[in-house]
Coordinates of C-alpha atoms and ligand atoms in Angstrom, one line a residue:
Chain A
M26 CA -17.1 202.4 -69.2
T27 CA -17.6 198.9 -70.4
T28 CA -20.6 197.3 -72.1
P29 CA -21.5 193.8 -71.1
T30 CA -21.3 191.4 -74.0
T31 CA -22.6 187.9 -74.5
P32 CA -20.5 185.1 -76.1
A33 CA -21.3 184.6 -79.7
T34 CA -23.5 181.6 -80.4
A35 CA -23.3 181.9 -84.2
P36 CA -20.2 182.8 -86.1
V37 CA -19.8 186.5 -86.8
T38 CA -18.1 186.9 -90.2
Q39 CA -17.3 189.7 -92.6
A40 CA -16.7 189.2 -96.3
V41 CA -13.4 190.1 -97.9
R42 CA -12.2 189.5 -101.4
W43 CA -9.0 187.9 -102.6
D44 CA -8.8 188.1 -106.4
L45 CA -5.3 188.1 -107.7
G46 CA -4.3 188.0 -111.3
Y47 CA -1.0 186.5 -112.0
D48 CA 1.5 186.3 -114.9
I49 CA 3.6 183.2 -114.8
H50 CA 6.9 183.5 -116.7
L51 CA 7.4 180.3 -118.6
G52 CA 11.1 180.5 -119.2
A53 CA 13.0 179.1 -122.2
T54 CA 12.0 175.5 -122.0
W55 CA 8.3 175.9 -121.7
S56 CA 8.3 178.9 -124.1
R57 CA 9.7 176.6 -126.8
F58 CA 7.1 173.9 -126.0
M59 CA 4.3 176.5 -126.3
Q60 CA 5.8 177.9 -129.6
G61 CA 5.7 174.3 -130.8
L62 CA 2.1 173.9 -129.9
R63 CA 1.3 177.1 -131.9
E64 CA 2.9 175.4 -134.9
A65 CA 0.9 172.2 -134.2
K66 CA 4.0 170.3 -133.0
I67 CA 4.4 168.5 -129.7
L68 CA 8.0 169.1 -128.6
A69 CA 9.7 167.0 -126.0
N70 CA 13.3 166.7 -124.7
R71 CA 15.5 163.9 -123.6
C72 CA 17.8 163.4 -120.6
P73 CA 21.4 162.7 -121.8
D74 CA 22.0 160.3 -118.9
C75 CA 18.9 158.2 -118.4
R76 CA 17.6 158.8 -122.0
R77 CA 14.1 159.4 -120.7
V78 CA 11.9 161.6 -122.9
F79 CA 9.9 164.3 -121.1
V80 CA 6.7 165.9 -122.4
P81 CA 6.1 168.6 -121.4
P82 CA 9.8 169.2 -121.7
Q83 CA 11.8 170.1 -118.6
A84 CA 15.0 172.0 -118.3
Y85 CA 16.6 169.4 -115.9
C86 CA 16.2 165.7 -115.3
E87 CA 14.8 165.3 -111.8
S88 CA 16.4 162.0 -111.4
C89 CA 19.9 162.7 -112.9
Y90 CA 20.2 166.4 -112.0
V91 CA 21.6 167.2 -115.5
P92 CA 20.4 169.7 -118.1
T93 CA 18.2 168.1 -120.8
D94 CA 18.9 170.0 -124.0
E95 CA 18.2 167.4 -126.7
W96 CA 14.9 168.3 -128.4
L97 CA 12.7 166.1 -130.5
E98 CA 9.1 166.2 -131.9
L99 CA 6.6 163.5 -130.8
P100 CA 3.7 162.2 -132.8
G101 CA 0.3 163.3 -131.7
E102 CA -0.7 159.7 -130.9
G103 CA -0.4 157.5 -127.9
S104 CA -2.1 155.3 -125.4
L105 CA -4.4 156.3 -122.6
E106 CA -3.1 155.1 -119.2
V107 CA -5.8 156.4 -117.0
F108 CA -8.7 158.9 -117.0
T109 CA -11.3 160.3 -114.7
V110 CA -14.8 161.6 -115.6
V111 CA -15.3 165.0 -114.0
W112 CA -18.9 165.4 -112.8
H113 CA -18.2 168.3 -110.6
G114 CA -15.8 171.0 -111.9
F115 CA -14.8 174.3 -110.4
T116 CA -15.2 178.0 -111.0
G117 CA -13.6 179.1 -114.2
G118 CA -13.1 175.5 -115.4
P119 CA -14.8 173.6 -118.2
T120 CA -18.5 172.6 -117.9
P121 CA -18.9 169.0 -116.6
P122 CA -19.1 166.3 -117.5
Y123 CA -15.8 166.0 -119.2
V124 CA -12.9 163.6 -119.2
V125 CA -9.3 164.3 -118.3
G126 CA -6.8 161.6 -119.1
A127 CA -3.1 160.8 -118.8
I128 CA -1.7 159.9 -122.2
R129 CA 1.6 158.1 -123.0
L130 CA 2.5 159.6 -126.4
D131 CA 4.5 157.3 -128.5
G132 CA 8.2 157.8 -127.7
A133 CA 7.5 159.6 -124.4
D134 CA 8.5 158.4 -120.9
T135 CA 6.2 160.8 -119.0
L136 CA 2.5 161.2 -119.3
L137 CA 0.8 164.2 -120.9
M138 CA -2.5 165.2 -119.3
H139 CA -5.3 166.3 -121.6
V140 CA -9.0 166.4 -122.2
V141 CA -10.3 163.2 -123.9
T142 CA -13.5 163.2 -126.0
G143 CA -15.7 160.6 -127.6
L144 CA -17.2 159.0 -124.5
D145 CA -20.9 158.5 -124.0
F146 CA -21.9 159.7 -120.5
S147 CA -25.5 158.4 -120.5
D148 CA -24.7 155.5 -118.3
P149 CA -22.0 156.5 -115.8
A150 CA -21.4 152.9 -114.8
T151 CA -20.1 152.0 -118.3
V152 CA -17.9 155.0 -119.1
R153 CA -14.6 153.5 -117.9
D154 CA -15.1 150.4 -120.0
Q155 CA -15.5 152.5 -123.2
L156 CA -11.8 153.3 -123.1
P157 CA -9.9 150.6 -121.3
Q158 CA -6.2 151.1 -120.2
G159 CA -4.0 151.3 -123.3
S160 CA -6.7 152.6 -125.7
R161 CA -5.2 154.5 -128.6
V162 CA -5.9 158.3 -128.7
R163 CA -4.8 161.1 -131.0
A164 CA -4.4 164.8 -130.6
V165 CA -6.9 167.1 -132.3
W166 CA -5.5 170.6 -132.9
S167 CA -7.4 173.9 -132.4
A168 CA -7.9 176.0 -135.5
E169 CA -6.8 179.1 -133.6
R170 CA -3.6 178.5 -131.6
A171 CA -2.0 180.9 -129.2
G172 CA 0.9 179.0 -127.5
H173 CA -1.2 177.4 -124.8
I174 CA -1.8 173.8 -123.7
L175 CA -5.3 174.1 -125.2
D176 CA -3.8 174.6 -128.7
I177 CA -4.3 170.9 -128.6
S178 CA -8.1 171.0 -128.4
H179 CA -8.4 167.5 -127.0
F180 CA -7.5 163.9 -127.7
E181 CA -10.0 161.6 -129.4
P182 CA -10.1 157.8 -129.7
A183 CA -7.9 156.6 -132.6
G184 CA -8.6 153.4 -134.5
Chain B
M11 CA 25.7 159.9 -79.0
A12 CA 23.5 162.1 -81.1
R13 CA 20.7 163.9 -79.3
R14 CA 17.2 162.7 -79.7
A15 CA 13.9 164.6 -79.6
A16 CA 10.6 163.6 -78.0
I17 CA 7.0 164.9 -78.2
S18 CA 6.2 165.8 -74.6
G19 CA 2.9 167.6 -75.0
V20 CA 0.0 167.6 -77.5
A21 CA -3.3 169.3 -77.8
T22 CA -6.1 169.6 -80.3
T23 CA -9.2 171.7 -80.1
E24 CA -12.7 170.4 -80.9
A25 CA -13.4 170.4 -84.6
T26 CA -16.5 171.9 -86.3
S27 CA -17.6 173.0 -89.7
P28 CA -16.8 176.6 -90.7
S29 CA -20.5 177.4 -90.5
K30 CA -20.6 176.5 -86.8
Q31 CA -17.2 177.9 -85.7
T32 CA -17.6 180.9 -83.4
S33 CA -13.9 181.3 -82.6
S34 CA -11.3 182.9 -84.8
S35 CA -8.3 181.1 -86.1
L36 CA -6.2 183.0 -83.6
E37 CA -8.4 181.9 -80.7
L38 CA -8.3 178.3 -81.7
C39 CA -4.5 178.5 -81.9
Q40 CA -4.3 180.1 -78.4
Q41 CA -6.4 177.2 -77.0
A42 CA -4.2 174.6 -78.6
A43 CA -0.9 176.3 -77.8
W44 CA -1.6 176.7 -74.1
A45 CA -3.1 173.2 -73.7
A46 CA 0.0 171.7 -75.3
L47 CA 2.2 173.7 -73.0
E48 CA 0.3 172.5 -70.0
H49 CA 0.4 168.9 -71.2
A50 CA 4.2 169.2 -71.5
R51 CA 4.4 170.8 -68.0
L52 CA 6.2 173.8 -69.4
R53 CA 5.9 177.5 -68.9
P54 CA 6.1 179.9 -71.9
E55 CA 9.6 181.0 -70.9
D56 CA 10.8 177.4 -71.2
L57 CA 10.3 177.5 -74.9
D58 CA 13.3 178.2 -77.1
A59 CA 11.3 178.6 -80.4
I60 CA 8.0 178.1 -82.1
V61 CA 7.5 176.6 -85.5
V62 CA 4.3 177.6 -87.3
G63 CA 2.8 176.6 -90.6
N64 CA 1.8 179.4 -93.0
I65 CA 0.3 178.7 -96.4
D66 CA 0.4 182.0 -98.2
G67 CA -2.4 182.6 -100.6
F68 CA -4.7 179.9 -99.4
E69 CA -6.4 182.4 -97.2
G70 CA -6.2 186.2 -96.6
T71 CA -3.6 185.5 -93.9
A72 CA -0.2 185.8 -95.6
L73 CA 1.6 187.0 -92.6
S74 CA -0.3 185.0 -90.0
G75 CA 2.8 183.1 -88.9
K76 CA 4.0 186.4 -87.5
H77 CA 0.8 187.9 -86.1
V78 CA -0.6 184.7 -84.7
T79 CA 2.5 183.8 -82.8
R80 CA 2.8 187.3 -81.5
L81 CA -0.7 187.1 -80.0
L82 CA -0.5 183.7 -78.4
G83 CA 0.6 185.4 -75.2
L84 CA 3.8 183.3 -74.9
G85 CA 6.0 186.3 -74.4
R86 CA 8.1 188.8 -76.4
H87 CA 11.3 186.9 -77.0
L88 CA 10.2 183.7 -78.7
P89 CA 12.1 183.0 -81.9
L90 CA 9.8 182.1 -84.8
I91 CA 10.3 179.7 -87.7
I92 CA 7.7 179.9 -90.4
L93 CA 7.3 176.9 -92.6
N94 CA 5.5 176.7 -95.9
T95 CA 5.5 173.5 -97.9
G96 CA 2.0 173.9 -99.2
G97 CA -0.3 171.0 -98.5
T98 CA 2.3 169.1 -96.5
T99 CA 3.1 172.0 -94.2
G100 CA 1.5 170.4 -91.1
G101 CA 3.3 167.1 -91.6
N102 CA 6.7 168.8 -91.9
L103 CA 6.2 171.1 -88.8
M104 CA 7.1 168.3 -86.4
Q105 CA 10.0 167.2 -88.5
V106 CA 11.6 170.7 -88.5
A107 CA 11.1 171.1 -84.7
A108 CA 12.6 167.6 -84.1
R109 CA 15.7 168.6 -86.1
M110 CA 16.1 171.8 -84.1
V111 CA 16.1 169.8 -80.9
R112 CA 18.4 167.1 -82.3
S113 CA 20.9 169.8 -83.5
G114 CA 21.4 170.8 -79.8
T115 CA 20.6 174.4 -80.4
H116 CA 17.1 174.1 -78.9
E117 CA 15.8 172.3 -75.8
A118 CA 12.1 172.9 -76.2
V119 CA 10.2 173.9 -79.3
M120 CA 6.5 174.4 -79.9
V121 CA 4.8 173.3 -83.1
L122 CA 1.6 175.1 -84.1
G123 CA -0.8 173.9 -86.8
Q124 CA -3.3 176.5 -87.7
P125 CA -6.7 175.9 -89.2
T126 CA -6.6 176.8 -92.9
F127 CA -9.3 177.2 -95.6
F128 CA -12.3 177.9 -93.4
G129 CA -12.8 181.4 -94.7
A130 CA -12.8 180.4 -98.4
R131 CA -16.3 180.5 -99.9
D132 CA -15.2 178.5 -102.9
L133 CA -12.8 176.0 -101.5
Q134 CA -12.0 174.4 -104.8
S135 CA -10.8 177.7 -106.2
A136 CA -8.4 178.0 -103.2
I137 CA -7.0 174.5 -103.2
N138 CA -6.8 174.3 -107.0
T139 CA -3.9 176.6 -106.8
N140 CA -1.8 173.5 -106.1
S141 CA -2.7 172.1 -109.6
P142 CA 0.1 172.8 -112.1
M143 CA -1.1 176.1 -113.5
I144 CA 0.2 176.1 -117.1
V145 CA -0.2 172.6 -118.4
E146 CA -2.6 170.7 -116.2
Q147 CA -5.1 173.0 -114.4
P148 CA -6.4 174.6 -117.7
L149 CA -7.7 171.1 -118.6
G150 CA -10.2 171.4 -115.8
M151 CA -8.2 169.5 -113.3
G152 CA -8.4 170.6 -109.6
A153 CA -7.7 169.0 -106.3
F154 CA -10.0 166.0 -106.1
H155 CA -9.7 165.4 -109.9
M156 CA -6.0 164.8 -109.4
G157 CA -6.9 162.3 -106.6
A158 CA -9.3 160.5 -108.9
F159 CA -6.5 159.6 -111.3
A160 CA -4.9 157.4 -108.6
A161 CA -8.3 156.0 -107.6
S162 CA -9.1 155.0 -111.2
A163 CA -5.8 153.4 -111.9
Y164 CA -5.9 151.5 -108.6
Q165 CA -9.4 150.2 -109.4
A166 CA -8.4 149.2 -112.9
R167 CA -5.3 147.3 -111.8
H168 CA -6.8 145.4 -109.0
G169 CA -10.5 145.1 -110.0
I170 CA -11.7 147.2 -107.1
S171 CA -15.3 148.5 -107.2
A172 CA -16.8 151.7 -105.9
R173 CA -18.4 149.6 -103.2
D174 CA -15.0 148.4 -102.1
L175 CA -13.8 152.0 -101.8
A176 CA -16.9 152.9 -99.9
E177 CA -16.0 150.3 -97.2
V178 CA -12.9 152.4 -96.3
I179 CA -15.2 155.4 -95.7
V180 CA -17.6 153.4 -93.6
A181 CA -14.7 152.3 -91.4
D182 CA -13.3 155.9 -91.1
H183 CA -16.7 157.2 -90.1
D184 CA -17.1 154.4 -87.5
K185 CA -13.8 155.5 -86.0
A186 CA -14.6 159.2 -86.1
S187 CA -17.9 158.6 -84.4
R188 CA -16.0 157.5 -81.3
N189 CA -13.5 160.4 -81.4
P190 CA -14.9 163.4 -79.4
K191 CA -12.4 165.7 -81.2
A192 CA -13.5 164.6 -84.8
H193 CA -15.6 166.8 -87.0
L194 CA -17.9 164.4 -88.9
R195 CA -19.1 162.1 -86.2
Y196 CA -22.0 160.4 -88.0
T197 CA -21.8 156.8 -89.3
V198 CA -22.5 156.0 -92.9
D199 CA -23.2 152.8 -94.9
V200 CA -21.9 151.7 -98.3
D201 CA -25.1 152.7 -100.2
Y202 CA -24.9 156.2 -98.8
V203 CA -21.2 156.5 -100.0
V204 CA -21.7 155.1 -103.5
N205 CA -24.9 157.1 -104.1
G206 CA -23.4 160.4 -102.9
T207 CA -23.0 163.3 -105.4
P208 CA -20.5 162.1 -108.0
L209 CA -17.4 164.4 -108.1
S210 CA -14.8 162.8 -110.4
T211 CA -15.0 159.1 -111.2
P212 CA -14.9 157.1 -109.0
L213 CA -15.0 159.6 -106.1
T214 CA -18.3 160.7 -104.7
Q215 CA -18.8 163.5 -102.2
P216 CA -18.7 161.2 -99.2
M217 CA -15.4 159.8 -100.4
V218 CA -13.6 163.1 -100.0
C219 CA -12.6 165.0 -96.8
P220 CA -14.7 167.9 -95.3
V221 CA -13.5 171.4 -94.5
S222 CA -13.0 171.5 -90.7
T223 CA -11.9 174.1 -88.3
S224 CA -9.6 173.2 -85.4
A225 CA -6.1 173.9 -84.3
N226 CA -3.3 171.5 -83.2
A227 CA -0.2 172.1 -81.2
M228 CA 2.6 170.0 -79.8
V229 CA 5.8 170.5 -77.8
L230 CA 9.1 168.8 -78.6
V231 CA 11.9 168.6 -76.0
S232 CA 15.3 166.9 -75.7
E233 CA 15.3 163.3 -74.6
A234 CA 16.8 164.2 -71.2
R235 CA 14.0 166.7 -70.5
A236 CA 11.4 164.1 -71.7
R237 CA 12.7 161.4 -69.4
A238 CA 12.4 163.8 -66.4
L239 CA 8.7 164.2 -66.9
D240 CA 6.2 162.1 -64.9
H241 CA 4.3 160.9 -68.0
P242 CA 5.3 158.9 -71.1
T243 CA 6.4 160.9 -74.1
A244 CA 6.9 160.0 -77.8
L245 CA 10.4 159.7 -79.0
V246 CA 11.1 160.6 -82.6
T247 CA 12.9 157.5 -83.6
A248 CA 13.2 158.1 -87.4
M249 CA 11.7 160.5 -89.9
G250 CA 12.0 161.6 -93.5
T251 CA 10.4 163.3 -96.4
T252 CA 10.4 162.7 -100.2
S253 CA 9.1 164.1 -103.4
D254 CA 7.8 163.0 -106.8
P255 CA 8.1 165.2 -109.9
Y256 CA 5.9 168.4 -110.0
L257 CA 3.7 167.4 -112.9
G258 CA 1.2 164.6 -112.5
G259 CA 2.4 163.3 -115.8
G260 CA 5.8 162.7 -114.2
K261 CA 4.5 159.9 -112.0
G262 CA 5.7 156.5 -112.9
D263 CA 2.6 154.7 -111.8
F264 CA -0.8 156.0 -110.7
A265 CA -1.9 152.6 -109.3
A266 CA 0.8 152.4 -106.6
L267 CA 2.4 154.9 -104.2
E268 CA 6.0 154.3 -105.3
N269 CA 7.2 157.5 -103.7
L270 CA 5.8 156.6 -100.3
A271 CA 7.2 153.0 -100.6
A272 CA 10.7 154.4 -101.2
L273 CA 10.3 156.7 -98.2
A274 CA 9.1 153.9 -96.0
R275 CA 12.1 151.8 -96.9
R276 CA 14.4 154.7 -95.9
V277 CA 12.7 155.5 -92.6
Y278 CA 12.2 151.9 -91.6
R279 CA 16.0 151.3 -92.2
L280 CA 16.7 154.2 -89.8
A281 CA 14.4 152.8 -87.2
D282 CA 15.4 149.2 -87.8
I283 CA 11.8 148.2 -88.7
R284 CA 11.8 144.8 -90.4
E285 CA 8.2 143.6 -90.0
P286 CA 5.9 146.7 -90.1
R287 CA 2.7 144.7 -89.5
Q288 CA 4.2 143.0 -86.4
E289 CA 6.1 146.0 -85.1
F290 CA 3.7 149.0 -85.2
D291 CA 1.0 149.2 -82.5
V292 CA -0.7 152.3 -83.9
V293 CA -0.8 154.0 -87.3
E294 CA -2.2 157.3 -88.5
V295 CA -2.0 158.1 -92.3
F296 CA -3.1 161.3 -94.1
A297 CA -5.8 159.8 -96.3
P298 CA -8.4 162.5 -97.3
Y299 CA -9.8 160.4 -100.2
A300 CA -11.2 156.8 -100.2
H301 CA -8.5 155.1 -102.2
M302 CA -5.6 156.6 -100.3
Q303 CA -5.6 154.7 -97.1
P304 CA -5.5 151.2 -98.7
M305 CA -2.9 152.3 -101.2
Q306 CA -0.8 153.8 -98.3
L307 CA -1.1 150.7 -96.2
E308 CA 0.3 148.7 -99.2
A309 CA 3.1 151.2 -99.8
L310 CA 4.0 151.1 -96.1
G311 CA 4.5 147.4 -96.2
F312 CA 1.5 146.3 -94.2
C313 CA 0.0 144.2 -97.0
E314 CA 0.5 143.2 -100.6
P315 CA -0.5 145.5 -103.5
G316 CA -4.3 145.5 -104.1
T317 CA -5.1 144.0 -100.6
G318 CA -5.4 147.2 -98.6
I319 CA -9.2 147.1 -98.5
E320 CA -9.2 143.5 -97.5
L321 CA -6.9 144.5 -94.6
I322 CA -9.3 147.1 -93.5
R323 CA -12.3 144.7 -94.0
S324 CA -10.5 142.1 -91.8
G325 CA -10.7 144.3 -88.7
A326 CA -6.9 144.6 -88.4
T327 CA -7.0 148.4 -88.5
A328 CA -9.8 148.7 -85.9
I329 CA -9.2 149.6 -82.3
D330 CA -9.0 146.0 -81.3
G331 CA -7.1 144.9 -84.4
D332 CA -3.4 144.1 -84.5
M333 CA -2.5 147.4 -86.2
P334 CA -5.1 150.1 -85.3
T335 CA -5.0 152.7 -88.0
N336 CA -6.6 156.2 -88.1
L337 CA -8.6 155.7 -84.9
S338 CA -9.0 159.5 -85.0
G339 CA -11.2 159.0 -88.1
G340 CA -8.4 160.6 -90.1
P341 CA -8.6 163.5 -92.5
K342 CA -11.6 161.9 -94.2
C343 CA -13.6 163.1 -91.1
T344 CA -11.6 166.0 -89.9
N345 CA -9.4 168.1 -92.1
A346 CA -8.5 171.6 -90.9
G347 CA -5.7 172.3 -93.5
V348 CA -2.3 172.8 -91.8
A349 CA -3.7 171.6 -88.5
G350 CA -5.2 168.5 -90.3
E351 CA -1.8 167.6 -91.8
L352 CA -0.2 167.8 -88.3
A353 CA -3.0 165.6 -86.9
P354 CA -1.5 162.1 -87.7
Y355 CA 1.7 163.0 -85.8
L356 CA -0.4 164.4 -82.9
Y357 CA -2.7 161.4 -82.7
V358 CA 0.1 158.8 -82.8
A359 CA 2.0 160.8 -80.1
M360 CA -1.2 160.9 -78.0
Q361 CA -1.6 157.1 -78.3
L362 CA 2.0 156.4 -77.2
M363 CA 1.5 158.8 -74.3
D364 CA -1.7 157.1 -73.2
S365 CA -3.4 160.5 -73.6
A366 CA -5.7 160.0 -76.6
P367 CA -9.4 160.5 -75.8
P368 CA -10.4 157.4 -73.8
E369 CA -12.9 156.3 -76.5
I370 CA -10.0 155.8 -79.0
Q371 CA -7.1 155.0 -76.8
V372 CA -5.4 151.7 -77.8
A373 CA -5.3 149.4 -74.8
G374 CA -2.1 147.9 -73.4
H375 CA 0.2 151.0 -73.7
P376 CA 1.2 151.0 -77.4
R377 CA 4.9 151.4 -77.8
M378 CA 5.6 151.9 -81.5
G379 CA 3.7 154.2 -83.9
L380 CA 3.8 155.4 -87.5
A381 CA 2.7 158.8 -88.5
H382 CA 2.3 159.9 -92.1
G383 CA 1.5 163.0 -94.2
T384 CA 1.2 163.8 -97.9
G385 CA 0.2 166.7 -100.1
G386 CA 1.1 168.8 -103.1
S387 CA 0.2 168.4 -106.8
F388 CA -1.0 164.8 -107.3
F389 CA 0.2 164.2 -103.7
Q390 CA 3.8 164.5 -104.9
F391 CA 5.2 165.0 -101.3
E392 CA 5.3 162.4 -98.6
N393 CA 6.4 162.6 -95.0
L394 CA 6.7 159.9 -92.4
A395 CA 8.0 159.4 -88.9
V396 CA 8.4 156.4 -86.5
L397 CA 7.5 157.4 -82.9
T398 CA 8.3 155.3 -79.9
R399 CA 6.9 155.5 -76.4
L400 CA 9.5 156.8 -73.9
D401 CA 8.8 156.0 -70.3
P402 CA 9.8 158.4 -67.5
A403 CA 13.2 157.6 -66.0
P404 CA 12.8 155.6 -62.7
E405 CA 13.3 157.7 -59.6
A406 CA 17.0 157.7 -58.6
Ligands
LIG24 ZN1 17.9 161.5 -116.3

């Protein structure tokens, strides 16, 4: 026996949940970087061929395909290349507005992404001009450090 | 001579928002697959394989590549290739199928782009899984925030205002309003775009893509089979993919798409393209955010750095311009995940086959097209193909 049905005119949905915790194994290179952060040091490494300095460090140079095993410590100061003001965040993230920037630490060839403070958000139209490209910024360390990127609390304008 | 592959059939379903979609993902895929097969004048038993995109973890559908293809009704003995390259999966589907045909092991391969994302209630939580987890996402950086870096750097270098960026969106919506298969078919003005909800400077809500639901499919066959058909097909003349470093901080320059420019040089060399602006009759790029289309047009050699918006403003990219671009409305107006990433390839093929919706079909039988895709963390991956109209062989 069949029951006549009518085509759906509104979507029929049922809720399911996907909530998956995950442990990412950092491996030797990033573990050493994180241990450095715990000690308030920013560790980087250098490609033996192209001599570029990577921060965060990476085990291989993606251009030369060689292991990068020469380590160095970088100063916590550099210039801000670019930033965005986040007005709309996401579940589990920081409370907006906040600023995320790409920072060229002195001596680094790559950019380190981090939170940048010290901007006045009261007039959104002027925020970009407060820290033009190349502005100097310095790392501010968290009092409690656990081997995490947020052991650097944020970067603040320097000088 | 090496074998060549051609797109001989394409199909897209109508696109809607998730809240209006009454079909399941599977039903949309069935519609697209059978319509593409019909367009290619093939029966299911003519297919040698199917290539399907499957983005594990973006939706509760980890094995959908297997169960969806099983339920398309195309038969029991269809070999399946599952492809997962994250956000670029759709763009790479056509490239994998073309390589299978070129290799000589396959005569006819179907490509299926499924809709993704439309079950996710918190879309940002889903797509933020492509933000580097350990060193970048904890800073509060998700998908459109990563996009905003390039937009900010591009603005700073070339003195581009938010109103300039808004013009790109106005043009995209004008195009989508004419495409019966597009999702957002309303027109907008510059004030609406710049006054939209701010997301991440300079991007406002109207400057980023919607979540759409639709499925796309295409069929690739050997050149010999393509020539035997009674309609034009789209020969895959050249293609390639490329990658930047994983971390956003590994990019050399946020204000220019260096990675895409390098890929374009490589693909143009393969296709012997010397003057892209003169040679391409139709272009579709994957540009879900306002700044991307002008930056891509620059990287693809259509104009000088910083002049992409001027090019769009000039009318060159409109349907009656000399290089119609994103006549579909692009991903800014229709983005159904994997299906959305396949869409640029699909629309360029449609144009070359004179089978685009009449409202957006370029007049005069376009012959040379460029299709592009991009995705991944900070759009680290790029894919590109040159497609050429292939006319049926004259009757012997
Ligand atoms: Zn190197």
